[in-house]
């Protein structure tokens, strides 16, 4: 799902970052949630990881979301997001304009 160049970028970007296993993570512009899945596995996260993006093919497929261990929500990141303050321990994005 992720290209080697993406893995290299995430490895570099998250070097030195410590997350507890119960950290709640948001990926803005998650596309197919590859980066979110990578973070979930790297940090052995047991908590909810959420990806938001405009509609993508994985958004309709509950089995894919379950297999990835993430929740994918259709949202436009250029508009106010409907999450309460302090919901997330980490928010990241890659390739969003």
Tab-separated table of C-alpha atoms in Angstrom:
chain	number	residue	atom	x	y	z
A	1	UNK	CA	0.000	0.000	0.000
A	2	UNK	CA	2.848	2.412	0.810
A	3	UNK	CA	5.750	2.992	-1.547
A	4	UNK	CA	9.264	2.641	-0.136
A	5	UNK	CA	9.728	6.414	-0.490
A	6	UNK	CA	6.650	6.928	1.730
A	7	UNK	CA	7.998	4.496	4.324
A	8	UNK	CA	11.331	6.325	4.300
A	9	UNK	CA	9.547	9.656	4.751
A	10	UNK	CA	7.427	8.410	7.665
A	11	UNK	CA	10.461	6.786	9.294
A	12	UNK	CA	12.341	10.095	9.097
A	13	UNK	CA	9.388	12.278	10.124
A	14	UNK	CA	8.518	10.189	13.180
A	15	UNK	CA	12.084	9.624	14.359
A	16	UNK	CA	12.249	10.379	18.072
A	17	UNK	CA	8.487	10.641	18.517
A	18	UNK	CA	7.147	8.532	21.357
A	19	UNK	CA	3.486	7.626	21.472
A	20	UNK	CA	1.762	5.582	24.142
A	21	UNK	CA	-0.189	2.601	22.867
A	22	UNK	CA	-3.449	4.382	23.717
A	23	UNK	CA	-2.621	7.480	21.619
A	24	UNK	CA	-5.460	8.656	19.391
A	25	UNK	CA	-4.223	9.618	15.919
A	26	UNK	CA	-5.794	11.622	13.085
A	27	UNK	CA	-4.539	11.501	9.490
A	28	UNK	CA	-5.837	14.453	7.470
A	29	UNK	CA	-6.055	13.528	3.799
A	30	UNK	CA	-5.549	9.833	4.496
A	31	UNK	CA	-6.225	8.581	0.942
A	32	UNK	CA	-6.078	4.788	1.402
A	33	UNK	CA	-4.914	4.996	5.058
A	34	UNK	CA	-1.489	3.496	4.363
A	35	UNK	CA	0.303	6.047	6.541
A	36	UNK	CA	-2.206	5.618	9.328
A	37	UNK	CA	-1.762	1.852	9.212
A	38	UNK	CA	2.040	2.300	9.289
A	39	UNK	CA	1.832	4.488	12.418
A	40	UNK	CA	-0.608	2.122	14.104
A	41	UNK	CA	1.773	-0.792	13.539
A	42	UNK	CA	4.990	1.102	14.378
A	43	UNK	CA	3.675	2.251	17.744
A	44	UNK	CA	1.517	-0.832	18.437
A	45	UNK	CA	-1.453	1.460	18.938
A	46	UNK	CA	-4.492	-0.124	20.516
A	47	UNK	CA	-6.608	3.011	20.379
A	48	UNK	CA	-8.730	4.382	17.581
A	49	UNK	CA	-6.915	5.784	14.575
A	50	UNK	CA	-8.999	7.989	12.323
A	51	UNK	CA	-8.398	9.012	8.737
A	52	UNK	CA	-10.337	11.763	7.044
A	53	UNK	CA	-10.460	12.593	3.370
A	54	UNK	CA	-12.840	13.253	0.571
A	55	UNK	CA	-14.619	10.084	-0.472
A	56	UNK	CA	-12.309	7.195	-1.301
A	57	UNK	CA	-12.883	3.565	-2.236
A	58	UNK	CA	-11.998	2.249	1.245
A	59	UNK	CA	-14.578	4.484	2.906
A	60	UNK	CA	-17.468	2.287	1.829
A	61	UNK	CA	-15.741	-0.979	2.695
A	62	UNK	CA	-16.200	-1.772	6.391
A	63	UNK	CA	-14.144	-4.970	6.011
A	64	UNK	CA	-11.169	-3.014	4.679
A	65	UNK	CA	-11.414	-0.557	7.563
A	66	UNK	CA	-11.602	-3.423	10.054
A	67	UNK	CA	-8.583	-5.111	8.447
A	68	UNK	CA	-6.613	-1.862	8.605
A	69	UNK	CA	-7.713	-1.267	12.185
A	70	UNK	CA	-8.735	2.305	11.415
A	71	UNK	CA	-11.861	4.396	10.989
A	72	UNK	CA	-12.174	6.345	7.747
A	73	UNK	CA	-14.457	9.348	7.674
A	74	UNK	CA	-15.526	11.371	4.671
A	75	UNK	CA	-14.766	15.005	5.494
A	76	UNK	CA	-13.463	18.047	3.691
A	77	UNK	CA	-10.393	19.226	5.612
A	78	UNK	CA	-10.779	22.751	4.244
A	79	UNK	CA	-13.913	23.139	6.380
A	80	UNK	CA	-14.133	23.126	10.194
A	81	UNK	CA	-13.762	19.596	11.544
A	82	UNK	CA	-16.331	18.183	13.945
A	83	UNK	CA	-13.960	16.900	16.632
A	84	UNK	CA	-13.836	18.204	20.193
A	85	UNK	CA	-10.707	20.003	21.375
A	86	UNK	CA	-7.970	17.728	22.708
A	87	UNK	CA	-9.386	14.638	20.975
A	88	UNK	CA	-6.087	13.633	19.357
A	89	UNK	CA	-2.587	12.976	20.620
A	90	UNK	CA	-1.146	13.254	17.119
A	91	UNK	CA	-2.455	14.877	13.949
A	92	UNK	CA	-0.528	14.531	10.703
A	93	UNK	CA	-1.002	14.879	6.986
A	94	UNK	CA	0.908	14.039	3.858
A	95	UNK	CA	0.107	15.103	0.318
A	96	UNK	CA	-2.746	17.457	1.114
A	97	UNK	CA	-3.138	20.751	-0.671
